[in-house]
Coordinates of C-alpha atoms and ligand atoms in Angstrom, one line a residue:
T1 CA 66.2 367.3 66.5
I2 CA 66.6 363.8 65.9
S3 CA 70.5 362.7 66.1
Y4 CA 69.8 359.7 63.7
T5 CA 72.8 356.9 64.5
W6 CA 73.1 353.5 63.2
W7 CA 72.8 351.6 66.5
K8 CA 69.6 353.5 67.3
D9 CA 68.2 352.9 63.9
A10 CA 69.1 349.0 64.2
T11 CA 67.2 346.0 64.7
I12 CA 69.4 343.5 66.7
Y13 CA 69.3 339.8 66.5
Q14 CA 70.6 337.8 69.4
I15 CA 71.9 334.4 69.0
W16 CA 73.0 331.8 71.6
P17 CA 75.4 329.6 69.8
A18 CA 75.2 326.5 71.3
S19 CA 71.4 326.3 70.2
Y20 CA 71.1 328.5 66.9
K21 CA 72.2 325.8 64.2
D22 CA 74.9 322.8 64.1
S23 CA 76.7 322.9 61.1
N24 CA 79.1 319.7 61.5
G25 CA 76.9 317.3 62.9
D26 CA 78.0 317.3 66.8
G27 CA 74.8 318.2 68.4
I28 CA 76.3 321.7 68.9
G29 CA 75.6 325.1 67.2
D30 CA 78.3 326.6 65.9
I31 CA 79.9 329.5 64.1
Q32 CA 79.6 328.0 60.5
G33 CA 75.8 327.5 61.2
I34 CA 75.7 331.0 61.7
I35 CA 77.1 331.9 58.7
S36 CA 74.6 329.7 57.0
T37 CA 72.0 331.8 57.8
L38 CA 73.2 335.4 57.2
D39 CA 70.7 335.7 54.4
Y40 CA 67.9 334.8 56.2
L41 CA 68.6 336.9 58.9
K42 CA 68.8 339.9 56.4
D43 CA 65.8 339.1 54.8
L44 CA 64.0 339.4 58.3
G45 CA 65.5 342.7 58.6
V46 CA 68.1 342.3 61.0
D47 CA 70.9 344.9 60.9
I48 CA 73.2 343.5 63.7
I49 CA 73.9 339.9 65.5
W50 CA 74.7 339.9 69.2
L51 CA 76.3 336.7 69.6
S52 CA 76.3 335.6 73.3
P53 CA 80.0 334.2 74.5
M54 CA 81.8 332.0 71.8
Y55 CA 84.8 332.2 73.9
D56 CA 86.8 328.9 75.1
S57 CA 85.0 328.2 78.1
P58 CA 84.5 325.2 80.5
Q59 CA 80.8 326.0 79.8
D60 CA 79.6 325.9 83.5
D61 CA 77.7 329.1 82.9
M62 CA 77.5 328.3 78.9
G63 CA 80.4 330.6 78.3
Y64 CA 80.0 333.3 80.7
D65 CA 82.6 331.7 82.5
I66 CA 85.5 332.6 80.2
S67 CA 89.0 330.9 80.5
D68 CA 90.7 332.8 77.3
Y69 CA 88.8 336.1 76.1
E70 CA 91.6 335.9 72.8
S71 CA 89.7 332.7 71.5
V72 CA 86.8 330.7 70.2
Y73 CA 85.5 327.3 72.1
P74 CA 86.5 324.6 69.7
K75 CA 83.1 323.0 69.7
Y76 CA 82.1 326.2 68.1
G77 CA 84.5 326.9 65.8
T78 CA 87.9 328.8 65.0
L79 CA 89.1 332.3 64.9
D80 CA 89.0 332.0 61.4
D81 CA 85.5 331.3 61.3
M82 CA 84.6 334.4 63.5
Q83 CA 86.6 336.7 60.7
T84 CA 84.4 334.9 58.2
L85 CA 81.8 335.6 59.9
I86 CA 82.6 339.2 60.7
D87 CA 83.5 340.0 56.8
G88 CA 80.1 337.9 56.0
L89 CA 78.3 340.6 58.0
H90 CA 80.1 343.3 56.7
S91 CA 79.7 342.4 53.1
R92 CA 76.0 342.8 53.6
G93 CA 76.0 345.9 55.1
M94 CA 75.1 344.3 58.6
R95 CA 77.4 344.3 61.9
L96 CA 78.4 342.1 64.8
V97 CA 78.3 342.8 68.5
L98 CA 80.2 340.5 71.0
D99 CA 79.2 339.6 74.5
L100 CA 81.9 341.4 77.0
V101 CA 81.9 339.4 80.4
I102 CA 84.7 341.1 82.6
N103 CA 83.3 340.9 86.0
H104 CA 84.6 337.6 86.3
T105 CA 86.7 335.0 84.3
S106 CA 86.2 331.2 84.7
S107 CA 88.6 329.8 87.4
E108 CA 90.1 327.9 84.4
H109 CA 91.6 331.3 83.2
A110 CA 95.3 331.5 83.5
W111 CA 95.0 334.6 85.6
F112 CA 92.8 332.7 88.1
K113 CA 95.4 329.8 88.2
E114 CA 98.2 332.0 89.4
S115 CA 96.3 334.3 91.5
R116 CA 95.0 331.0 93.6
S117 CA 98.3 329.4 93.4
S118 CA 99.8 331.5 96.4
K119 CA 99.1 334.5 98.5
T120 CA 102.3 335.9 97.2
N121 CA 101.7 335.4 93.6
P122 CA 101.8 338.6 91.9
K123 CA 98.4 338.3 90.4
R124 CA 97.0 337.2 94.1
D125 CA 95.1 340.7 94.0
W126 CA 93.6 340.2 90.3
Y127 CA 90.7 338.7 92.1
V128 CA 88.8 339.2 95.7
W129 CA 90.2 337.0 98.4
K130 CA 89.6 337.4 102.1
P131 CA 90.6 335.4 105.0
P132 CA 87.7 333.3 107.0
K133 CA 85.2 334.8 109.6
I134 CA 85.6 332.4 112.9
D135 CA 82.4 332.0 114.4
E136 CA 81.6 331.5 117.9
H137 CA 82.4 327.7 117.8
G138 CA 85.8 328.1 116.1
N139 CA 84.6 327.3 112.7
K140 CA 85.6 329.3 109.4
Q141 CA 82.8 331.3 107.8
P142 CA 82.8 333.3 104.4
P143 CA 83.7 337.0 105.1
N144 CA 80.2 338.4 105.0
N145 CA 76.4 337.3 104.5
W146 CA 76.4 338.4 100.1
G147 CA 74.4 335.7 98.1
S148 CA 75.2 334.5 94.7
H149 CA 72.7 334.5 91.7
F150 CA 73.2 330.9 91.5
S151 CA 72.3 329.9 95.0
G152 CA 74.5 329.9 98.3
S153 CA 77.1 332.2 99.8
A154 CA 78.9 334.6 97.1
W155 CA 82.2 333.1 98.7
K156 CA 84.0 330.0 98.0
Y157 CA 86.6 328.5 100.0
D158 CA 89.8 327.6 98.6
E159 CA 91.9 325.1 100.6
L160 CA 95.2 325.5 99.4
T161 CA 95.7 329.1 100.4
E162 CA 92.8 328.7 103.2
E163 CA 91.1 331.9 101.8
Y164 CA 87.8 332.5 100.4
Y165 CA 87.3 334.5 97.1
L166 CA 84.5 336.5 95.6
R167 CA 82.0 334.9 93.2
L168 CA 78.6 336.2 92.4
F169 CA 77.6 333.9 90.0
A170 CA 79.0 330.1 89.9
P171 CA 81.9 329.1 92.1
T172 CA 83.9 328.7 88.9
Q173 CA 83.2 332.3 88.0
P174 CA 85.7 334.4 90.5
D175 CA 84.8 338.0 90.3
L176 CA 88.0 340.1 89.2
N177 CA 89.0 342.7 91.3
W178 CA 88.3 345.9 89.3
E179 CA 90.1 348.2 92.1
N180 CA 93.4 346.7 91.0
P181 CA 94.5 348.9 87.2
K182 CA 96.5 346.3 85.9
V183 CA 93.1 343.8 85.7
R184 CA 91.5 347.1 84.1
D185 CA 93.9 347.6 81.7
A186 CA 94.4 343.5 80.7
L187 CA 90.5 343.2 80.2
Y188 CA 91.0 346.5 77.8
D189 CA 93.6 344.9 75.8
S190 CA 92.3 341.2 75.7
A191 CA 88.4 341.7 76.2
L192 CA 88.1 344.5 74.2
K193 CA 90.9 345.7 71.8
F194 CA 91.5 342.2 70.6
W195 CA 87.9 342.2 69.0
F196 CA 87.4 345.4 67.9
D197 CA 91.1 345.2 65.7
R198 CA 89.1 342.1 64.0
G199 CA 86.4 344.8 62.8
V200 CA 83.8 343.6 65.7
D201 CA 81.4 346.6 66.0
G202 CA 80.4 346.8 69.7
F203 CA 79.7 344.7 73.0
R204 CA 76.8 344.2 75.2
I205 CA 78.5 344.6 78.5
D206 CA 77.3 341.9 80.5
T207 CA 76.6 342.9 84.5
A208 CA 77.5 346.3 83.8
G209 CA 77.0 347.6 87.3
L210 CA 78.8 345.0 89.3
Y211 CA 82.5 345.9 89.1
S212 CA 82.9 348.3 91.7
K213 CA 82.3 346.7 95.1
D214 CA 82.3 348.7 98.2
Q215 CA 85.7 347.9 99.9
R216 CA 84.4 347.3 103.4
F217 CA 82.5 344.1 102.1
Q218 CA 80.1 344.5 105.0
D219 CA 76.9 342.4 105.5
V220 CA 73.8 343.4 103.9
P221 CA 70.5 343.3 105.2
V222 CA 68.6 340.0 104.7
I223 CA 65.1 340.7 102.9
F224 CA 63.4 337.5 102.3
P225 CA 61.4 336.0 105.1
D226 CA 62.8 332.6 105.0
K227 CA 66.4 334.0 105.6
T228 CA 67.7 333.5 101.8
Y229 CA 70.3 335.7 100.8
Q230 CA 69.6 338.3 98.0
P231 CA 71.7 338.8 94.6
S232 CA 74.5 341.2 94.1
D233 CA 72.4 343.6 92.2
L234 CA 70.7 344.7 94.9
Y235 CA 73.8 346.0 96.8
T236 CA 76.9 346.2 94.1
Q237 CA 74.8 348.1 91.5
T238 CA 75.6 351.3 93.5
G239 CA 79.3 350.8 93.6
P240 CA 81.4 353.7 94.6
R241 CA 83.6 353.7 91.5
I242 CA 81.5 352.0 88.7
H243 CA 80.9 355.1 86.6
E244 CA 84.8 356.0 87.2
F245 CA 85.5 352.9 85.7
H246 CA 83.1 352.9 82.7
K247 CA 84.5 356.4 82.1
E248 CA 88.0 354.8 81.9
M249 CA 87.1 352.1 79.4
Y250 CA 85.1 354.4 77.0
S251 CA 87.9 357.1 77.0
K252 CA 90.9 354.3 77.1
V253 CA 89.3 352.3 74.4
T254 CA 85.8 352.5 72.8
S255 CA 86.3 356.0 72.1
N256 CA 88.6 355.3 69.8
Y257 CA 86.4 352.9 67.4
D258 CA 83.1 353.6 65.4
V259 CA 81.5 350.8 68.0
M260 CA 78.4 350.6 70.3
T261 CA 78.2 349.5 73.8
V262 CA 74.8 348.3 75.3
G263 CA 75.2 347.8 79.3
E264 CA 73.2 345.1 80.7
V265 CA 72.6 346.9 84.0
G266 CA 68.8 345.3 84.9
H267 CA 68.0 347.5 88.1
C268 CA 69.2 351.3 88.9
S269 CA 67.9 354.7 89.8
R270 CA 66.6 356.9 87.0
E271 CA 69.8 359.1 87.7
A272 CA 72.2 356.2 87.6
A273 CA 70.6 355.1 84.2
L274 CA 71.3 358.6 82.5
K275 CA 74.8 358.4 84.0
Y276 CA 75.3 355.0 82.5
V277 CA 73.8 356.2 78.8
S278 CA 73.5 360.0 78.5
A279 CA 76.2 360.6 75.6
K280 CA 77.9 363.5 77.4
E281 CA 78.9 360.9 79.9
G282 CA 81.1 359.1 78.0
E283 CA 80.5 355.7 79.4
M284 CA 77.9 353.6 77.4
N285 CA 75.5 354.1 74.6
M286 CA 72.4 352.5 75.8
I287 CA 71.2 350.4 78.8
F288 CA 69.0 347.0 79.4
L289 CA 66.8 347.1 81.9
F290 CA 64.7 344.7 83.3
N291 CA 61.4 346.4 84.0
V292 CA 59.5 344.7 81.8
V293 CA 60.9 340.9 81.5
E294 CA 60.5 340.8 85.6
V295 CA 56.9 341.9 85.4
G296 CA 55.2 340.1 88.4
S297 CA 58.6 338.4 89.6
V298 CA 59.8 339.2 93.1
R299 CA 62.8 341.5 92.6
G300 CA 66.1 339.6 93.1
D301 CA 64.8 336.1 93.2
R302 CA 63.7 334.7 89.5
F303 CA 61.2 331.5 91.0
K304 CA 59.5 333.7 93.6
Y305 CA 56.6 334.6 91.1
N306 CA 53.6 336.7 91.7
G307 CA 51.8 336.7 88.3
F308 CA 51.3 338.8 85.6
N309 CA 49.2 342.0 85.4
L310 CA 48.7 344.6 82.3
I311 CA 48.6 347.7 84.5
D312 CA 52.3 346.5 86.0
F313 CA 53.2 345.7 82.5
K314 CA 52.2 349.7 81.1
K315 CA 54.2 351.0 84.3
A316 CA 57.5 348.8 83.1
V317 CA 57.1 349.6 79.5
E318 CA 56.7 353.3 80.1
S319 CA 59.5 353.6 82.8
Q320 CA 61.9 351.7 80.8
G321 CA 62.1 353.6 77.6
A322 CA 60.5 357.1 78.5
F323 CA 63.6 358.2 80.9
I324 CA 65.5 359.1 78.1
E325 CA 62.8 361.9 76.6
G326 CA 64.2 365.4 76.7
T327 CA 67.9 363.8 77.2
D328 CA 70.6 362.9 75.3
A329 CA 70.5 359.4 76.5
W330 CA 69.3 355.8 74.9
S331 CA 67.8 352.8 76.0
T332 CA 66.7 349.5 74.2
V333 CA 63.8 347.5 73.6
F334 CA 63.7 343.6 74.4
I335 CA 61.2 341.1 76.2
E336 CA 63.2 337.8 75.2
N337 CA 66.9 337.0 75.8
H338 CA 69.1 334.1 76.8
D339 CA 68.0 334.6 80.5
Q340 CA 64.3 334.9 79.9
P341 CA 61.7 332.6 78.9
R342 CA 59.9 333.0 75.6
S343 CA 57.4 336.0 75.5
V344 CA 54.4 334.2 73.7
T345 CA 54.4 332.0 76.9
R346 CA 55.2 334.5 79.3
F347 CA 53.1 337.5 78.2
G348 CA 50.9 336.0 75.3
N349 CA 48.4 332.9 75.1
G350 CA 48.8 329.6 74.3
K351 CA 45.2 329.4 73.1
Y352 CA 45.9 332.7 70.7
K353 CA 49.4 331.6 70.3
D354 CA 50.2 333.2 66.8
T355 CA 47.7 336.2 67.4
S356 CA 49.3 337.0 70.7
A357 CA 52.7 336.6 69.1
K358 CA 52.0 339.0 66.4
L359 CA 50.3 341.4 69.2
I360 CA 53.8 341.5 71.1
S361 CA 55.5 342.1 67.6
L362 CA 53.2 345.3 67.4
L363 CA 54.4 346.2 71.1
Q364 CA 58.1 345.9 70.4
T365 CA 58.4 347.4 67.2
T366 CA 56.4 350.6 68.2
L367 CA 58.5 351.4 71.5
T368 CA 61.4 353.9 71.6
G369 CA 64.9 352.6 72.0
T370 CA 67.0 350.1 70.0
L371 CA 65.3 347.0 69.2
F372 CA 66.6 343.5 70.4
I373 CA 64.9 340.2 69.1
Y374 CA 66.0 336.8 70.4
Q375 CA 66.5 333.8 68.0
G376 CA 63.4 332.0 67.6
Q377 CA 61.0 334.8 68.8
E378 CA 60.4 335.8 64.8
I379 CA 58.6 332.2 64.8
A380 CA 57.1 332.4 68.3
M381 CA 59.1 329.6 70.1
T382 CA 57.3 328.7 73.1
N383 CA 58.7 327.6 76.6
L384 CA 59.4 323.9 77.2
P385 CA 56.5 321.8 78.2
R386 CA 55.1 321.4 81.6
S387 CA 55.5 317.4 81.3
W388 CA 59.4 317.5 81.1
S389 CA 60.9 316.9 84.5
I390 CA 63.8 318.9 86.4
E391 CA 66.0 316.4 84.4
E392 CA 65.4 318.0 81.5
Y393 CA 66.8 321.4 82.7
K394 CA 70.4 322.0 82.5
D395 CA 70.8 325.7 83.2
I396 CA 73.1 326.3 86.6
N397 CA 70.5 329.3 87.6
T398 CA 67.9 326.5 87.6
V399 CA 69.7 323.5 88.6
N400 CA 71.2 325.2 91.6
Y401 CA 67.7 326.5 92.7
Y402 CA 66.0 323.2 92.7
H403 CA 68.5 321.3 94.2
E404 CA 68.7 324.2 97.2
F405 CA 64.9 324.1 97.8
K406 CA 65.1 320.4 98.1
E407 CA 67.4 320.3 100.4
K408 CA 65.5 323.2 102.2
Y409 CA 61.9 321.3 102.3
G410 CA 62.6 317.7 100.9
K411 CA 61.6 316.4 104.5
D412 CA 58.5 318.4 104.6
A413 CA 55.4 316.1 104.5
D414 CA 53.9 318.4 101.9
F415 CA 57.1 318.6 99.9
A416 CA 55.4 317.1 96.6
E417 CA 52.7 319.9 96.8
K418 CA 55.7 322.4 97.3
E419 CA 57.9 320.9 94.5
K420 CA 54.6 320.9 92.0
K421 CA 54.4 324.6 92.5
L422 CA 58.1 325.4 92.3
M423 CA 57.8 323.2 88.9
D424 CA 55.1 325.2 87.6
V425 CA 57.2 328.2 88.0
I426 CA 60.3 326.9 86.6
N427 CA 58.1 325.9 83.6
L428 CA 57.2 329.8 83.5
V429 CA 60.6 331.8 84.1
A430 CA 63.6 329.1 83.9
R431 CA 66.4 330.6 81.6
D432 CA 66.2 327.0 79.9
H433 CA 63.4 327.9 77.8
S434 CA 65.4 330.1 75.4
R435 CA 68.1 327.6 75.4
S436 CA 66.3 325.0 73.6
P437 CA 67.4 324.3 69.7
V438 CA 66.1 326.6 67.3
Q439 CA 63.6 325.0 65.2
W440 CA 64.5 325.1 61.3
D441 CA 62.2 322.6 60.1
S442 CA 59.9 319.4 60.5
S443 CA 62.7 316.8 60.0
A444 CA 64.3 315.4 62.8
Y445 CA 65.7 317.3 65.6
G446 CA 64.0 320.4 64.1
G447 CA 66.5 321.1 61.3
F448 CA 69.0 321.9 64.0
S449 CA 71.2 318.9 63.6
T450 CA 71.7 315.6 62.1
V451 CA 72.5 313.6 65.6
E452 CA 70.8 314.4 69.1
P453 CA 71.5 318.0 70.1
W454 CA 72.8 318.6 73.4
S455 CA 69.7 320.1 74.6
R456 CA 66.3 318.2 73.9
V457 CA 64.4 320.0 71.1
N458 CA 60.8 321.1 72.0
D459 CA 58.2 318.7 71.2
N460 CA 56.5 321.3 69.0
Y461 CA 59.1 321.4 66.3
K462 CA 57.0 320.0 63.6
E463 CA 54.1 322.7 64.3
I464 CA 56.6 325.6 65.1
N465 CA 59.6 326.0 62.3
V466 CA 61.0 328.5 60.2
A467 CA 60.7 326.5 56.8
S468 CA 56.8 325.9 57.3
Q469 CA 56.7 329.9 58.1
I470 CA 58.6 331.3 55.6
E471 CA 56.0 330.5 52.8
D472 CA 53.2 331.4 54.7
S473 CA 52.1 335.1 54.1
N474 CA 50.3 334.6 57.5
S475 CA 53.0 333.5 59.7
V476 CA 54.4 334.9 62.4
L477 CA 57.5 335.0 60.7
N478 CA 56.1 337.1 57.7
F479 CA 54.4 339.3 60.5
W480 CA 57.8 340.1 61.9
R481 CA 59.3 340.7 58.5
K482 CA 56.5 343.6 57.9
S483 CA 56.7 345.0 61.3
L484 CA 60.3 345.6 61.3
K485 CA 59.9 347.2 58.0
V486 CA 56.9 349.6 59.2
R487 CA 59.4 350.4 62.3
K488 CA 62.0 351.6 59.8
Q489 CA 59.2 353.5 57.5
F490 CA 57.8 355.4 60.4
K491 CA 61.0 355.6 62.4
D492 CA 60.6 359.2 64.0
L493 CA 57.6 357.9 65.8
L494 CA 58.5 354.5 66.5
I495 CA 62.0 354.4 66.8
Y496 CA 62.6 358.0 68.1
G497 CA 59.2 359.3 69.2
S498 CA 57.8 360.0 72.4
F499 CA 55.7 357.8 74.5
K500 CA 52.1 358.4 76.2
V501 CA 50.2 355.9 77.6
L502 CA 46.3 356.6 77.1
D503 CA 44.6 353.8 79.2
Y504 CA 46.5 353.4 82.2
E505 CA 43.5 352.0 84.3
N506 CA 42.3 349.5 81.7
E507 CA 43.0 346.1 82.6
K508 CA 42.5 344.8 79.0
T509 CA 43.9 347.1 76.4
F510 CA 47.4 348.8 76.2
T511 CA 46.9 352.2 74.0
Y512 CA 49.3 354.6 73.7
L513 CA 50.7 357.5 71.5
K514 CA 54.2 357.8 69.8
Y515 CA 54.5 361.5 68.6
Q516 CA 57.6 364.0 67.8
S517 CA 56.5 367.1 69.1
D518 CA 54.0 367.5 71.8
P519 CA 50.5 365.0 72.3
E520 CA 48.4 368.1 71.4
S521 CA 50.2 369.4 68.3
S522 CA 48.5 369.1 64.9
S523 CA 51.6 366.9 63.8
P524 CA 51.3 363.4 62.8
K525 CA 51.3 360.5 65.6
A526 CA 51.7 356.9 65.9
Y527 CA 48.4 355.6 67.5
V528 CA 49.0 351.7 68.8
V529 CA 46.2 349.9 70.4
L530 CA 46.6 346.3 71.9
N531 CA 44.2 344.2 73.3
F532 CA 45.7 342.1 75.6
S533 CA 42.8 339.9 76.9
T534 CA 40.9 336.9 75.6
D535 CA 37.7 339.1 75.5
P536 CA 36.4 341.5 72.3
V537 CA 36.8 344.9 73.5
K538 CA 35.3 348.2 72.4
F539 CA 37.7 350.2 70.0
E540 CA 37.8 353.6 71.4
K541 CA 39.3 356.6 69.7
H542 CA 41.3 358.7 72.5
I543 CA 42.2 361.4 70.2
E544 CA 41.2 363.2 67.1
G545 CA 42.4 363.5 63.6
E546 CA 42.0 361.3 60.2
F547 CA 43.0 357.8 61.2
K548 CA 45.4 355.9 58.5
L549 CA 45.6 351.9 59.5
V550 CA 49.1 351.1 58.8
H551 CA 49.6 347.6 60.0
S552 CA 47.4 345.1 62.5
N553 CA 47.4 341.4 63.3
V554 CA 43.9 340.4 62.0
S555 CA 42.5 340.8 58.5
D556 CA 39.5 341.8 59.1
V557 CA 39.5 345.0 61.0
D558 CA 36.1 345.9 62.6
E559 CA 35.6 349.7 63.2
E560 CA 33.8 348.9 66.7
T561 CA 35.5 346.2 68.2
L562 CA 38.8 344.9 69.1
S563 CA 38.9 340.7 69.1
P564 CA 41.1 339.0 71.4
Y565 CA 44.5 339.7 71.4
E566 CA 44.1 342.3 68.2
G567 CA 46.6 344.9 67.8
R568 CA 46.5 348.0 65.3
I569 CA 49.1 351.0 64.5
Y570 CA 47.4 354.1 63.2
I571 CA 48.9 357.0 61.8
V572 CA 46.7 359.9 62.6
S573 CA 47.4 363.5 61.1
Ligands
TEU601 O1 73.0 338.2 83.9 C1 73.4 338.8 84.9 C2 72.0 338.8 85.9 O2 71.5 339.9 86.6 C3 71.1 337.9 85.6 O3 71.9 336.5 85.4 C4 70.1 337.2 86.8 O4 70.7 337.4 88.0 C5 70.6 335.7 86.5 O5 69.9 335.0 85.3 C6 69.8 334.8 87.7 O6 68.5 335.2 87.8 C7 74.3 338.0 83.0 C8 73.9 337.2 81.7 O7 73.1 337.5 81.2 C9 74.0 335.8 82.4 O8 73.5 334.9 81.4 C10 75.2 335.0 83.0 O9 74.7 333.6 84.0 C11 75.5 336.4 84.4 O10 75.8 337.6 84.0 C12 77.3 335.9 84.7 O11 78.0 336.2 83.9
CA602 CA1 78.4 321.9 65.9

């Protein structure tokens, strides 16, 4: 039996506030800009908005460095604007999910200012402070060899009290000490309850696996031959108390509201995933795993990229969703977000841009789990042009990586060649590609703003924008609108169904079944056929039965052949 819930049925649309829509002509997106598009989102088929951090912040990591949980970054708007957004969504039968960033705060947060002020301050152990290690030359060194996600050591030395503090991300993102119950209770009050009491319907929980650190703080094995550090998720996803902390947060706060939580864990075992999101565990409702978005990447280093292949992609799709089958757990379907490049560039093909974007829509809308789409994905916004230089990239992850790379190899005779290779990878996988302003129309700055925006608009805004696609029945936007309707129409198969790949070894096609009872039974199934290649391929009927075509991304469907990047959904009885 299927247990339907609003957060399983939903299509969730992620908004990156800085780049979505500028309503007051200061070049920065804002909450009033979001409010002005609610009918557009409703009409697209969006049920819930996930709004990335809009709290007060120095913006070093674009809002994932929060200086006051109970506030709004002034350039985005006010607490009243947030209430208008919440009410505007609820009046349309829609909902709002915010971003919960509680592994760390900004170094500008009042808590950290107190904590760093002296070793005896009552908030000293609200963060993770350690004395330096003294090396054989008598020099101060970090307490261990942990590496940051944003390059360099995971420890920042603080002159005032002559100690290091832990920062798994930027030096201005000090990790909170979750071992301290006062920290946890303060977070439950000001990061969670404050917003739940204003009608927020849930949270996307940032770095949900990192809060519990092994308190021995031992060195970890260095895994890359060039002796670079590895990021925290290779050793802090297995913190001894992580499930205890999530159970406490659920029982003390989340369980008291009709809300949902989705944890950004990224990498973990199947057992851990089931502990995080089985209903009976009482931790979180669903999980973001990075299997699909990291196909071809070297684990732990976004910019060490080995290239895409379809077989790995099929395995990643299956492992990200099928682990919940036969359990009371739930998962997510996504292929873009603010940390990922544009899917049509990464997994599609610029020469078949619209067709491959629609193919990705067929894939995403036929997979089991809660579906997330990212702003601009619905109109097939692409990565930034390869011609743009490193100066156009603003994301701390990209900028730090480039500078560290230049420090390391800048004097090499073949640096120009090495730099070109790195720019090729940055041009494919940097987080900046999803953070350029949304292209609303062909007017100046893509209709995002009336002045030059904080981040350069992609050069192709005249060809790719919402306005030109709204009226075009053959546009990617209208294809997504239909795909979302088809997903709901056959939700028992497409949202809640089981999954079986039929062509694992095929290097060009990705074909699978979605079904309710078992693949052999005569009950209706969805039969999804996707050609992820530039070649026409033979259409094979892997199963018997009456085939009814319900959606495809080409107008003339040929019985024998799939054209390049053609996809089809059949219901087979
Ligand atoms: O991301 C955590 C995370 O694992 C990724 O950021 C990844 O490690 C990073 O992109 C480096 O490749 C969450 C947020 O999604 C991200 O935007 C924040 O920068 C990060 O946490 C810190 O809050
Ligand atoms: Ca603005």
